[in-house]
XYZ file of C-alpha atoms in Angstrom:
775
model
C -44.321 16.837 1.485
C -42.998 13.332 1.363
C -40.652 12.305 4.125
C -37.036 12.408 3.106
C -35.336 8.976 3.263
C -32.375 8.536 5.638
C -29.083 9.556 4.043
C -25.708 7.825 4.071
C -22.659 9.982 4.691
C -20.298 8.440 2.133
C -18.453 9.670 -0.951
C -15.411 8.636 -2.967
C -13.412 9.794 -5.972
C -13.099 6.958 -8.501
C -11.731 6.394 -11.985
C -14.224 5.613 -14.754
C -13.632 2.128 -16.145
C -13.264 1.831 -19.897
C -16.524 0.772 -21.641
C -14.749 -2.193 -23.249
C -13.773 -3.688 -19.888
C -15.526 -6.853 -18.753
C -17.076 -5.069 -15.779
C -18.782 -2.416 -17.931
C -20.313 -4.824 -20.421
C -24.013 -5.428 -20.061
C -24.711 -2.344 -17.927
C -27.994 -0.736 -18.931
C -30.009 2.241 -17.762
C -28.604 4.032 -14.716
C -26.712 1.073 -13.249
C -23.117 1.269 -11.950
C -20.552 -1.128 -10.499
C -18.546 -0.173 -7.407
C -15.526 -1.917 -5.829
C -15.824 -4.246 -2.843
C -14.225 -1.678 -0.540
C -17.131 0.696 -1.233
C -19.568 -1.845 0.234
C -17.492 -2.145 3.394
C -17.337 1.643 3.770
C -21.097 1.976 3.176
C -21.856 -0.631 5.832
C -19.591 1.185 8.270
C -21.337 4.498 7.522
C -24.852 3.060 7.794
C -26.949 4.296 10.729
C -29.671 1.676 10.238
C -29.330 -1.184 12.723
C -31.078 -4.538 12.515
C -31.586 -7.084 15.263
C -31.480 -10.858 15.133
C -32.628 -13.443 17.676
C -31.514 -16.431 15.689
C -28.873 -17.356 18.299
C -29.540 -20.684 20.021
C -28.659 -21.580 23.595
C -28.105 -25.255 24.357
C -25.736 -25.250 27.313
C -28.273 -25.896 30.087
C -29.782 -28.843 31.886
C -33.377 -29.442 30.806
C -34.157 -31.176 34.130
C -33.108 -28.106 36.118
C -35.975 -25.554 36.242
C -33.599 -22.783 37.321
C -31.333 -23.445 34.363
C -34.306 -23.392 31.989
C -35.543 -20.086 33.393
C -32.075 -18.535 33.089
C -31.768 -19.657 29.473
C -35.153 -18.196 28.580
C -34.298 -14.913 30.276
C -30.973 -14.721 28.442
C -32.635 -15.560 25.129
C -35.200 -12.758 25.531
C -32.468 -10.213 26.291
C -30.065 -11.331 23.556
C -30.085 -9.238 20.395
C -27.504 -9.560 17.665
C -27.026 -6.224 15.913
C -25.938 -5.837 12.316
C -25.717 -2.909 9.905
C -28.225 -2.612 7.088
C -28.187 -0.543 3.890
C -31.254 1.284 2.605
C -33.097 -0.304 -0.303
C -32.744 0.562 -3.064
C -29.242 2.013 -2.770
C -28.769 5.178 -4.856
C -25.850 7.466 -5.671
C -25.141 10.864 -7.178
C -22.354 11.001 -9.764
C -20.577 14.305 -10.400
C -18.043 15.065 -13.146
C -15.748 17.773 -11.677
C -14.523 18.854 -15.137
C -17.884 20.126 -16.389
C -20.116 20.038 -13.315
C -22.554 17.481 -14.819
C -24.425 15.455 -12.210
C -26.689 12.443 -12.524
C -28.284 9.936 -10.151
C -27.646 6.187 -10.448
C -28.516 2.824 -8.928
C -26.122 0.051 -7.975
C -25.945 -3.284 -9.756
C -23.008 -5.036 -8.061
C -19.931 -4.370 -5.964
C -17.606 -6.144 -8.398
C -15.590 -3.357 -10.030
C -11.796 -3.101 -9.753
C -10.514 -1.199 -6.749
C -10.352 2.506 -7.458
C -12.717 2.236 -10.455
C -16.404 2.700 -11.141
C -18.106 1.097 -14.167
C -20.820 3.211 -15.829
C -23.559 2.403 -18.294
C -23.628 4.232 -21.658
C -26.549 6.377 -20.415
C -24.491 7.632 -17.448
C -21.392 8.255 -19.568
C -23.439 10.464 -21.909
C -25.172 12.251 -19.020
C -21.812 13.091 -17.420
C -20.428 14.409 -20.718
C -17.568 11.883 -20.841
C -16.035 10.897 -24.184
C -14.713 7.388 -24.636
C -11.299 8.615 -25.810
C -10.883 10.445 -22.484
C -11.135 7.223 -20.474
C -7.819 5.488 -19.846
C -7.954 1.741 -20.463
C -5.755 0.082 -17.861
C -3.436 -2.573 -19.248
C -2.459 -5.501 -17.097
C 0.720 -7.224 -18.254
C 3.778 -8.828 -16.738
C 5.893 -5.732 -17.373
C 3.340 -3.038 -16.549
C 1.503 -3.814 -13.315
C -1.005 -1.488 -11.720
C -1.461 -1.532 -7.955
C -5.213 -1.409 -7.486
C -4.824 -1.330 -3.700
C -3.074 2.047 -3.761
C -4.720 4.979 -2.031
C -6.736 7.669 -3.802
C -3.811 10.086 -4.108
C -1.792 7.547 -6.106
C -4.756 6.633 -8.303
C -5.477 10.310 -8.943
C -2.085 10.682 -10.631
C -2.912 8.026 -13.252
C -4.495 9.363 -16.468
C -8.213 9.003 -17.128
C -11.535 10.496 -16.047
C -12.199 10.762 -12.341
C -15.697 11.378 -10.933
C -17.138 11.823 -7.468
C -19.590 9.207 -6.247
C -21.847 10.188 -3.328
C -24.462 8.103 -1.541
C -27.755 9.919 -2.003
C -31.178 8.492 -1.195
C -34.025 9.963 -3.258
C -37.750 10.082 -2.466
C -40.057 7.746 -4.352
C -41.564 9.540 -7.331
C -45.292 9.735 -8.031
C -45.241 11.819 -11.231
C -42.837 12.534 -14.100
C -43.287 14.654 -17.227
C -41.440 13.663 -20.394
C -40.894 15.906 -23.398
C -40.201 14.194 -26.760
C -37.289 15.732 -28.627
C -38.851 15.196 -32.064
C -42.303 15.086 -33.572
C -44.136 11.935 -34.546
C -44.225 10.150 -31.217
C -47.124 7.750 -30.824
C -48.416 6.493 -27.437
C -48.877 3.034 -28.955
C -45.161 2.992 -29.705
C -43.592 4.075 -26.432
C -45.945 3.470 -23.517
C -45.373 -0.241 -22.861
C -41.716 0.076 -23.927
C -41.147 2.880 -21.428
C -42.664 0.844 -18.600
C -40.511 -2.179 -19.446
C -37.328 -0.115 -19.699
C -37.840 1.689 -16.401
C -38.679 -1.543 -14.614
C -35.674 -3.433 -15.978
C -32.895 -0.852 -16.152
C -33.588 2.202 -13.969
C -33.565 2.888 -10.253
C -33.626 6.692 -10.523
C -34.529 9.490 -12.911
C -32.615 12.765 -13.084
C -34.242 16.082 -13.994
C -33.198 17.530 -17.372
C -31.628 14.238 -18.441
C -32.222 12.554 -21.813
C -34.110 9.261 -21.637
C -33.796 7.002 -24.675
C -36.428 4.306 -25.291
C -35.759 1.687 -27.971
C -38.708 0.507 -30.059
C -39.484 -2.974 -31.305
C -38.187 -2.142 -34.799
C -34.899 -0.701 -33.559
C -36.061 2.915 -33.578
C -35.322 5.177 -30.623
C -37.530 7.703 -28.849
C -35.699 10.528 -27.080
C -37.370 12.213 -24.100
C -36.387 15.067 -21.813
C -37.358 14.594 -18.147
C -38.187 18.059 -16.842
C -40.678 17.773 -13.962
C -41.045 15.515 -10.908
C -43.406 15.053 -8.005
C -42.127 15.378 -5.340
C -40.078 18.253 -6.702
C -36.333 17.942 -6.771
C -33.402 17.002 -8.958
C -34.225 13.304 -8.965
C -36.680 10.618 -7.905
C -36.643 6.893 -7.191
C -38.761 4.776 -9.576
C -38.557 1.442 -7.695
C -41.596 0.097 -5.783
C -43.773 3.091 -6.558
C -46.815 3.949 -8.679
C -45.428 6.436 -11.174
C -47.748 8.580 -13.286
C -46.200 9.586 -16.617
C -47.268 12.455 -18.858
C -45.975 12.976 -22.406
C -46.221 16.601 -23.512
C -44.764 18.218 -26.662
C -42.048 20.818 -26.342
C -44.037 23.443 -28.237
C -47.152 23.966 -30.352
C -45.396 23.371 -33.687
C -44.177 19.964 -32.516
C -47.679 19.037 -31.350
C -49.189 19.927 -34.742
C -46.530 17.962 -36.617
C -47.086 14.977 -34.339
C -50.835 14.998 -34.993
C -50.207 15.259 -38.734
C -47.823 12.279 -38.697
C -50.202 10.212 -36.568
C -53.036 10.930 -39.002
C -50.860 9.993 -41.980
C -49.753 6.840 -40.239
C -53.324 5.839 -39.440
C -54.135 5.922 -43.167
C -51.435 3.289 -43.722
C -52.186 1.300 -40.579
C -52.238 -2.501 -40.825
C -55.486 -3.704 -42.321
C -56.219 -0.558 -44.369
C -56.226 -0.425 -48.171
C -52.936 1.498 -48.245
C -51.293 -0.338 -45.344
C -49.806 -3.714 -44.661
C -51.937 -6.789 -44.106
C -52.716 -8.078 -40.629
C -50.951 -11.311 -39.773
C -52.854 -14.366 -38.573
C -52.644 -18.133 -38.298
C -52.250 -20.028 -41.545
C -52.599 -23.667 -42.588
C -51.322 -25.916 -45.366
C -54.654 -26.097 -47.201
C -54.960 -22.693 -48.844
C -53.013 -19.700 -50.136
C -52.886 -16.445 -48.208
C -53.049 -13.171 -50.117
C -51.470 -10.093 -48.565
C -49.571 -6.866 -49.001
C -46.740 -5.210 -47.130
C -45.318 -1.695 -47.047
C -41.599 -1.085 -47.256
C -40.044 -1.488 -43.809
C -43.058 -3.324 -42.339
C -43.441 -6.936 -41.240
C -46.525 -9.126 -41.587
C -46.342 -11.966 -39.076
C -48.012 -15.347 -39.605
C -48.029 -18.501 -37.541
C -48.265 -22.080 -38.792
C -49.501 -24.033 -35.740
C -49.534 -27.544 -37.241
C -48.070 -29.526 -40.118
C -46.905 -33.053 -40.853
C -43.693 -33.158 -38.841
C -42.617 -36.408 -40.525
C -42.323 -34.736 -43.943
C -40.438 -31.672 -45.211
C -42.412 -28.433 -45.120
C -42.082 -25.774 -47.829
C -43.027 -22.120 -47.288
C -43.452 -20.494 -50.704
C -43.740 -16.746 -51.322
C -44.968 -15.439 -54.687
C -44.367 -11.717 -55.379
C -46.825 -10.058 -57.777
C -44.874 -6.866 -58.590
C -41.342 -5.516 -58.599
C -41.182 -4.829 -54.854
C -38.379 -6.315 -52.791
C -40.143 -8.662 -50.366
C -38.318 -11.124 -48.118
C -39.430 -14.068 -46.003
C -38.041 -15.096 -42.600
C -38.951 -18.144 -40.483
C -38.230 -19.133 -36.882
C -39.594 -22.215 -35.074
C -41.390 -21.189 -31.890
C -40.137 -23.254 -28.970
C -38.951 -22.821 -25.398
C -35.562 -21.772 -26.786
C -36.830 -19.339 -29.442
C -39.676 -16.908 -28.730
C -38.876 -13.793 -30.765
C -40.682 -13.006 -34.020
C -38.429 -13.521 -37.052
C -36.756 -10.354 -38.273
C -34.015 -9.633 -40.786
C -31.445 -9.599 -37.979
C -32.972 -12.418 -35.931
C -34.252 -15.507 -37.726
C -33.483 -19.189 -38.240
C -34.345 -19.494 -41.937
C -34.543 -16.690 -44.471
C -34.555 -15.848 -48.141
C -33.514 -12.244 -48.773
C -32.292 -12.663 -52.325
C -33.718 -10.535 -55.124
C -36.426 -12.607 -56.840
C -35.683 -13.560 -60.447
C -38.920 -15.338 -61.224
C -41.129 -13.813 -58.542
C -41.042 -16.899 -56.306
C -39.107 -17.579 -53.103
C -39.243 -20.897 -51.292
C -37.775 -22.171 -48.027
C -37.773 -25.931 -47.436
C -37.313 -27.199 -43.857
C -36.453 -30.846 -43.382
C -38.064 -32.776 -40.493
C -34.597 -33.797 -39.275
C -33.507 -30.176 -38.829
C -32.307 -29.705 -35.261
C -33.997 -26.295 -35.071
C -37.407 -28.009 -35.157
C -36.726 -29.886 -31.928
C -39.467 -28.977 -29.472
C -41.114 -26.562 -31.925
C -44.773 -25.917 -31.178
C -45.351 -23.805 -34.304
C -43.569 -21.973 -37.128
C -43.390 -18.180 -37.047
C -43.343 -16.761 -40.585
C -42.701 -13.073 -41.303
C -43.015 -11.288 -44.664
C -40.832 -8.183 -44.818
C -40.986 -5.259 -47.224
C -37.293 -4.501 -47.730
C -36.076 -0.903 -47.939
C -32.467 0.212 -48.334
C -31.491 2.023 -45.100
C -31.863 5.803 -45.298
C -34.077 5.459 -48.400
C -37.666 6.659 -48.486
C -40.005 3.650 -48.661
C -42.615 3.460 -51.383
C -46.123 4.527 -50.433
C -47.547 1.618 -52.431
C -47.572 -1.767 -50.676
C -46.168 -4.815 -52.423
C -48.619 -7.664 -53.075
C -47.748 -11.286 -52.421
C -49.151 -14.781 -51.944
C -47.786 -17.080 -49.277
C -48.428 -20.793 -49.049
C -47.312 -23.574 -46.710
C -47.411 -27.084 -48.114
C -45.881 -30.497 -47.696
C -42.749 -30.716 -49.811
C -42.337 -33.389 -52.462
C -38.672 -34.203 -53.201
C -39.286 -34.388 -56.947
C -40.605 -30.807 -57.067
C -37.739 -29.028 -55.341
C -37.249 -25.437 -56.401
C -33.819 -25.401 -54.811
C -32.249 -28.169 -56.886
C -29.391 -26.846 -59.026
C -30.108 -26.460 -62.729
C -27.275 -27.013 -65.161
C -27.711 -24.163 -67.653
C -24.915 -25.306 -69.944
C -26.452 -28.724 -70.638
C -28.418 -28.653 -73.911
C -32.123 -29.486 -73.811
C -33.453 -32.397 -75.853
C -33.284 -31.525 -79.542
C -34.905 -32.785 -82.739
C -33.084 -33.729 -85.921
C -33.847 -30.413 -87.669
C -32.660 -28.149 -84.787
C -29.230 -26.863 -83.846
C -27.970 -25.012 -80.767
C -26.790 -21.411 -81.115
C -23.200 -21.089 -79.951
C -23.871 -17.658 -78.449
C -27.234 -17.800 -76.654
C -27.405 -21.640 -76.443
C -30.987 -21.694 -77.735
C -32.241 -24.360 -80.127
C -32.816 -22.900 -83.582
C -33.997 -24.614 -86.841
C -31.028 -25.552 -89.003
C -32.354 -23.659 -91.988
C -32.105 -20.323 -90.067
C -29.109 -21.012 -87.843
C -26.725 -18.839 -89.890
C -29.003 -15.821 -89.864
C -29.763 -16.290 -86.160
C -26.088 -16.546 -85.129
C -25.143 -13.467 -87.165
C -27.896 -11.460 -85.530
C -27.231 -12.901 -82.075
C -23.482 -12.220 -82.136
C -24.104 -8.671 -83.324
C -26.767 -7.755 -80.718
C -26.620 -10.179 -77.766
C -24.040 -11.072 -75.170
C -23.916 -14.039 -72.823
C -22.746 -13.773 -69.218
C -19.949 -16.330 -68.877
C -20.952 -17.139 -65.279
C -24.736 -17.434 -65.217
C -25.160 -17.992 -69.014
C -28.002 -15.447 -69.169
C -28.384 -13.581 -72.470
C -28.578 -9.765 -72.555
C -28.751 -7.132 -75.241
C -25.341 -5.483 -75.478
C -26.658 -1.952 -75.031
C -29.395 -2.771 -72.490
C -29.568 -1.349 -68.977
C -29.821 -4.866 -67.572
C -26.400 -5.759 -68.988
C -24.865 -2.547 -67.700
C -26.165 -3.302 -64.178
C -25.500 -7.043 -64.290
C -23.331 -8.190 -61.389
C -21.933 -11.280 -59.693
C -20.657 -11.466 -56.141
C -17.062 -12.765 -56.061
C -17.520 -14.290 -52.573
C -21.061 -15.655 -53.084
C -21.163 -17.331 -56.529
C -24.880 -18.041 -56.260
C -25.685 -14.338 -55.860
C -26.166 -12.237 -58.982
C -28.618 -9.753 -60.448
C -29.293 -7.201 -63.125
C -30.371 -4.116 -61.167
C -28.540 -1.650 -58.980
C -31.170 -2.149 -56.286
C -30.447 -5.876 -56.080
C -26.721 -5.107 -55.776
C -27.342 -2.631 -52.944
C -29.546 -5.168 -51.194
C -26.946 -7.925 -51.470
C -24.201 -5.637 -50.171
C -26.418 -4.583 -47.250
C -27.121 -8.175 -46.194
C -23.781 -9.835 -46.957
C -21.078 -7.136 -47.010
C -22.149 -4.519 -44.463
C -21.177 -4.592 -40.792
C -24.094 -4.954 -38.395
C -23.988 -4.539 -34.619
C -26.119 -6.375 -32.092
C -28.300 -3.648 -30.612
C -28.648 -5.528 -27.331
C -24.985 -6.425 -26.695
C -23.480 -3.042 -27.574
C -21.167 -1.507 -30.127
C -17.931 -3.204 -29.096
C -15.949 -5.201 -31.650
C -16.975 -8.731 -30.547
C -20.604 -7.899 -31.270
C -20.116 -6.356 -34.711
C -20.657 -8.841 -37.510
C -19.714 -8.617 -41.214
C -23.172 -9.650 -42.449
C -26.793 -9.899 -41.375
C -26.861 -13.738 -41.467
C -24.014 -13.826 -38.946
C -25.777 -11.272 -36.752
C -28.921 -13.387 -36.962
C -26.947 -16.482 -35.972
C -25.650 -14.607 -32.922
C -29.126 -13.312 -31.996
C -30.665 -16.791 -32.162
C -27.876 -18.686 -30.363
C -25.571 -17.087 -27.772
C -26.908 -13.525 -27.510
C -27.651 -12.847 -23.810
C -30.837 -11.012 -24.799
C -32.382 -13.856 -26.799
C -35.900 -14.495 -25.541
C -36.631 -17.903 -24.065
C -39.449 -19.460 -22.082
C -37.924 -20.242 -18.687
C -38.523 -23.784 -17.440
C -38.898 -22.577 -13.868
C -40.550 -19.127 -13.800
C -42.552 -19.861 -17.008
C -41.989 -16.323 -18.297
C -40.492 -15.069 -21.537
C -37.145 -13.690 -20.401
C -33.655 -13.075 -21.765
C -31.419 -16.144 -21.602
C -28.520 -14.061 -20.138
C -24.967 -15.384 -19.828
C -21.601 -14.200 -21.173
C -21.319 -14.902 -24.923
C -17.540 -14.485 -24.736
C -17.106 -17.122 -22.016
C -16.688 -20.612 -23.541
C -17.291 -22.280 -20.178
C -20.735 -20.673 -19.917
C -21.677 -21.938 -23.367
C -20.313 -25.413 -22.536
C -22.401 -25.520 -19.365
C -25.478 -24.555 -21.367
C -24.859 -27.397 -23.818
C -24.194 -29.967 -21.093
C -27.040 -29.041 -18.758
C -29.565 -27.932 -21.385
C -30.229 -24.824 -19.261
C -29.425 -21.218 -20.094
C -27.676 -18.895 -17.661
C -31.017 -17.434 -16.555
C -32.456 -20.906 -15.961
C -29.371 -22.012 -14.040
C -29.749 -19.024 -11.733
C -33.532 -19.292 -11.498
C -33.322 -23.060 -11.020
C -31.070 -22.600 -7.995
C -34.176 -21.797 -5.963
C -35.309 -24.659 -3.773
C -38.664 -26.276 -3.166
C -40.025 -29.248 -1.272
C -40.453 -32.528 -3.102
C -44.173 -33.313 -3.016
C -43.374 -36.999 -2.549
C -40.623 -37.262 0.043
C -40.565 -33.691 1.400
C -36.843 -33.238 0.698
C -35.565 -29.760 -0.148
C -34.440 -29.888 -3.780
C -33.228 -27.253 -6.239
C -35.672 -26.657 -9.062
C -33.111 -27.533 -11.711
C -32.431 -30.855 -9.939
C -36.087 -31.780 -9.510
C -36.243 -33.790 -12.743
C -33.343 -36.010 -11.683
C -34.784 -36.288 -8.175
C -38.161 -37.371 -9.602
C -36.408 -39.903 -11.846
C -34.900 -41.506 -8.741
C -38.390 -41.785 -7.273
C -39.548 -43.526 -10.453
C -36.603 -45.917 -10.253
C -37.354 -46.721 -6.607
C -41.039 -47.153 -7.404
C -40.357 -49.792 -10.044
C -38.626 -52.044 -7.484
C -41.205 -51.774 -4.707
C -42.865 -54.977 -3.530
C -46.639 -55.263 -3.279
C -48.219 -54.498 0.097
C -49.901 -57.381 1.914
C -53.657 -56.946 2.083
C -56.136 -58.188 4.629
C -57.205 -61.771 4.047
C -60.852 -60.889 4.553
C -62.632 -60.934 1.193
C -64.606 -57.724 1.782
C -61.954 -55.742 3.688
C -60.349 -52.784 1.889
C -57.314 -52.409 4.140
C -53.687 -53.490 3.949
C -52.300 -55.840 6.528
C -49.543 -53.579 7.882
C -50.845 -50.114 7.037
C -49.550 -47.332 4.739
C -47.260 -44.562 5.929
C -47.865 -40.814 5.355
C -45.519 -40.773 2.326
C -46.470 -44.060 0.741
C -44.370 -46.278 2.981
C -45.499 -49.890 2.757
C -45.900 -51.515 6.205
C -45.957 -48.074 7.791
C -48.321 -49.118 10.585
C -46.216 -52.112 11.629
C -43.099 -49.926 11.734
C -44.875 -47.687 14.235
C -45.949 -50.644 16.405
C -49.505 -50.810 15.068
C -49.350 -54.120 13.202
C -52.138 -56.705 12.896
C -50.974 -58.720 15.914
C -52.101 -62.125 14.575
C -50.945 -64.944 12.324
C -54.218 -65.351 10.428
C -53.448 -62.669 7.805
C -56.247 -60.389 9.033
C -55.846 -56.668 9.648
C -56.157 -55.445 13.223
C -59.782 -54.281 12.725
C -60.957 -57.586 11.247
C -59.157 -59.548 13.967
C -60.487 -57.399 16.830
C -63.784 -59.381 17.321
C -61.761 -62.623 17.568
C -59.262 -61.374 20.129
C -59.369 -62.516 23.783
C -56.750 -62.182 26.510
C -56.008 -65.834 27.202
C -53.199 -68.347 26.700
C -53.920 -70.436 23.595
C -50.635 -71.881 22.221
C -52.304 -74.427 19.927
C -55.011 -72.045 18.646
C -57.919 -74.305 19.571
C -59.857 -71.561 21.281
C -59.282 -69.227 18.296
C -60.594 -71.940 15.964
C -63.762 -72.245 18.074
C -64.301 -68.452 17.977
C -63.929 -68.402 14.184
C -66.390 -71.307 13.893
C -68.866 -69.542 16.166
C -68.628 -66.330 14.126
C -69.257 -68.111 10.828
C -72.288 -69.925 12.314
C -73.662 -66.658 13.703
C -73.325 -64.952 10.317
C -75.068 -67.811 8.472
C -77.900 -68.408 10.935
C -78.761 -64.908 12.249
C -76.777 -62.436 10.038
C -75.147 -59.151 10.986
C -78.224 -56.991 10.434
C -76.347 -54.309 8.472
C -78.135 -52.915 5.428
C -74.872 -52.381 3.490
C -73.549 -55.926 3.991
C -72.728 -57.831 0.787
C -71.134 -60.911 2.433
C -72.199 -64.170 0.762
C -71.443 -66.006 4.047
C -73.877 -63.841 5.981
C -77.648 -64.218 6.126
C -78.117 -60.447 5.922
C -75.629 -60.097 3.060
C -77.343 -62.818 1.035
C -80.690 -61.152 1.595
C -79.289 -57.747 0.458
C -77.949 -59.393 -2.692
C -81.186 -61.273 -3.409
C -79.750 -64.739 -2.756
C -81.443 -67.636 -1.029
C -80.593 -68.281 2.673
C -77.738 -70.703 3.295
C -77.339 -72.808 6.436
C -80.176 -71.389 8.508
C -79.752 -74.096 11.166
C -76.710 -75.422 12.981
C -77.056 -78.819 11.324
C -77.086 -77.231 7.865
C -74.379 -74.622 8.585
C -71.752 -76.891 10.210
C -70.919 -78.834 6.998
C -70.519 -75.532 5.151
C -68.246 -74.006 7.762
C -65.994 -77.046 8.148
C -64.019 -76.448 4.862
C -63.444 -72.840 5.911
C -62.006 -73.930 9.234
C -59.673 -76.406 7.570
C -58.291 -73.582 5.382
C -57.493 -71.260 8.290
C -53.735 -71.783 8.011
C -53.743 -71.524 4.187
C -53.228 -67.797 3.596
C -53.975 -68.177 -0.122
C -57.615 -68.850 0.837
C -59.761 -65.832 1.703
C -61.850 -65.476 4.852
C -65.419 -64.202 4.865
C -66.219 -61.926 7.799
C -68.583 -58.973 7.716
C -66.864 -55.559 7.716
C -67.866 -51.934 8.146
C -69.450 -49.995 5.285
C -66.389 -47.806 4.609
C -64.020 -50.734 4.249
C -66.447 -52.590 1.981
C -66.885 -49.538 -0.269
C -63.114 -49.054 -0.527
C -62.658 -52.675 -1.568
C -65.246 -52.327 -4.360
C -63.605 -49.151 -5.642
C -60.190 -50.830 -5.512
C -61.565 -53.724 -7.585
C -62.760 -51.244 -10.236
C -59.373 -49.498 -10.292
C -57.600 -52.814 -10.663
C -59.923 -53.823 -13.519
C -58.515 -50.923 -15.574
C -55.343 -52.996 -15.950
C -52.889 -50.300 -14.899
C -52.171 -51.231 -11.271
C -52.309 -54.422 -9.241
C -55.165 -54.916 -6.790
C -52.865 -54.709 -3.770
C -51.707 -51.210 -4.763
C -55.294 -50.126 -5.458
C -56.331 -51.218 -1.955
C -53.343 -49.357 -0.472
C -54.242 -46.164 -2.360
C -57.859 -46.223 -1.164
C -56.683 -46.736 2.403
C -54.087 -43.935 2.177
C -56.530 -41.415 0.661
C -59.588 -42.235 2.769
C -61.611 -43.653 -0.102
C -61.327 -40.585 -2.410
C -61.079 -41.954 -5.953
C -59.332 -38.958 -7.558
C -56.791 -38.722 -4.745
C -56.246 -42.471 -4.966
C -55.357 -42.182 -8.645
C -52.831 -39.475 -7.788
C -51.400 -41.650 -5.012
C -51.051 -44.568 -7.422
C -49.248 -42.372 -9.986
C -46.831 -41.204 -7.278
C -46.115 -44.404 -5.390
C -47.315 -47.530 -7.214
C -45.393 -49.309 -10.006
C -47.484 -49.534 -13.155
C -48.175 -52.756 -15.032
C -47.632 -50.880 -18.303
C -44.047 -49.999 -17.337
C -43.003 -53.623 -16.820
């Protein structure tokens, strides 16, 4: 038996907030909102105590050992206690009128005093009807005291429930019973996991769990068994095993029959819809789609400097629509009839639909591909045809002279010859010798629509069903099905399934719903800049300030919250918010462009800077820490070390003699190092295959004299032998500089800072060195 979690002894009687209130909007699953006073009462009732040793003691003398010992003893004995609440926090809700009880999790303590905000799932589970809930009105003439005690609030009309703190054990098993046949594990399994993770803290036995599918369908399940046994379980931070079992044998048989029938029309089969894939602009794509299904394609590349046309050719009388959405960080959902950027859902007159997207369209900004969906339209509540509709889809570069969307003036007569005349009824060109007979026959049998100028037989079914929309002049047709389709898209109210059924989220047409779903809907999928996951953009669509902040900052509400996390700048180590990191990095780039070159050692073969490099790219970092070169020759401290002596030499004569002696030693005897490449060293010349130079004092002195005269000219290099590491760094720095991106001084500094590692040096240069290309 699992250990029972510690319980909180707290309960309260609260009014149920109206579902249309701001507090109740957006609540999903089993989440509730409680007032701030409930948090204070819960903390007071908590028996869990935490300890903190974060207190600091500074009032003592560090030089007094007794004071130090006393401070340490006091610090070890000091413990700051504070109350803690169990996690996650759970409650039991009871409706006294009918005895219904359900468990719930907390979302926030932001409800009005005396009220509790419930999600639609909890309202249904408690058996509460919306018309029973009193909507409090706040006006100048009718004020409600929300700080009144429970007895006063109990006298106000509305539904009052009891909220009790109740901690549940973590569940390991749950059995769900579908309420109707036809459930398919491929349909609900991943959806159930996502819904429980996002919206539920608890599950209540004998409650109805509704899972929404990707196509808007809902699966209803009855939860009737838990492990550990009880009336409820916690589903947070636990491995939960789920079983789906039919209610009875008849339901199981019907489910198997529907699954078998569905498998015969599965995507890719002869009687099913085609399987979507990537497409290109070089060839047509043949396919078929069943009524109610979508076939999803993706166009990964096209000429973004020219308009792109997506053309759909329908080969039969099926109603097939096309929807397109650019895939970018701000739009990740597949295009659907209620969520798309571009769409053509008109009834085809010539079997061809075409959508042309201009390269200047703002929706293409940042688009990595185009998502194209072909939809087999079915009137809601109608039985779809068992025969799939065939189509051909093609993406191609659009030529302005071949536009299929240019208006055609039907009333303008076509070019005519001298022996032809236009019929006044049907506007066709007829030979003059038969014009009288034609007009008599035409007026007797044909009729012309005064709006679209199409000709129909007077007693034909097409004329009887011919229609024009009074609010959309471009929309017309000649079938009842096309009229029903137009009314469904343009003149039927549609509600955003994610935002709820309240009035602000009910739209008079599908295009307006689609505009909401692809712009300000809190549940629109985006790719977060900071967590790099596909998440809902969140935010309040009814708050203009939230939308204004999104426009100004370029970040959605989710990204603003996620970007509030902090991290260390990899360059300067400062603690910066993620959403401010771009601006912080831009300041580094601005500072980098104004940095002066570091001074390098005057020695020709030395790969060190004169004053050293700090740990974060600081030029002259060694000198700032008191480790400068300590000489006026322009040599680094290591190159100057063999020349240093502890004697008074104000005129530098002794230093000049030591430099002369070192040059003569190099030329006459060499350094003896196998890696030496110094041209002014006998060993270096031998390693490079050069002839000896100045092997005797008489021959070497004339060569050394010009070098001594140039000692004070820092533009002239010196030629002392160096260690192998420094020589190798200098050669690598020369190669980096030859690439033409960075100056030699910065290349030497990078090799010194990164210990000679070429890849790390390139990274150091990108972080700290101004580029030649940016000048």
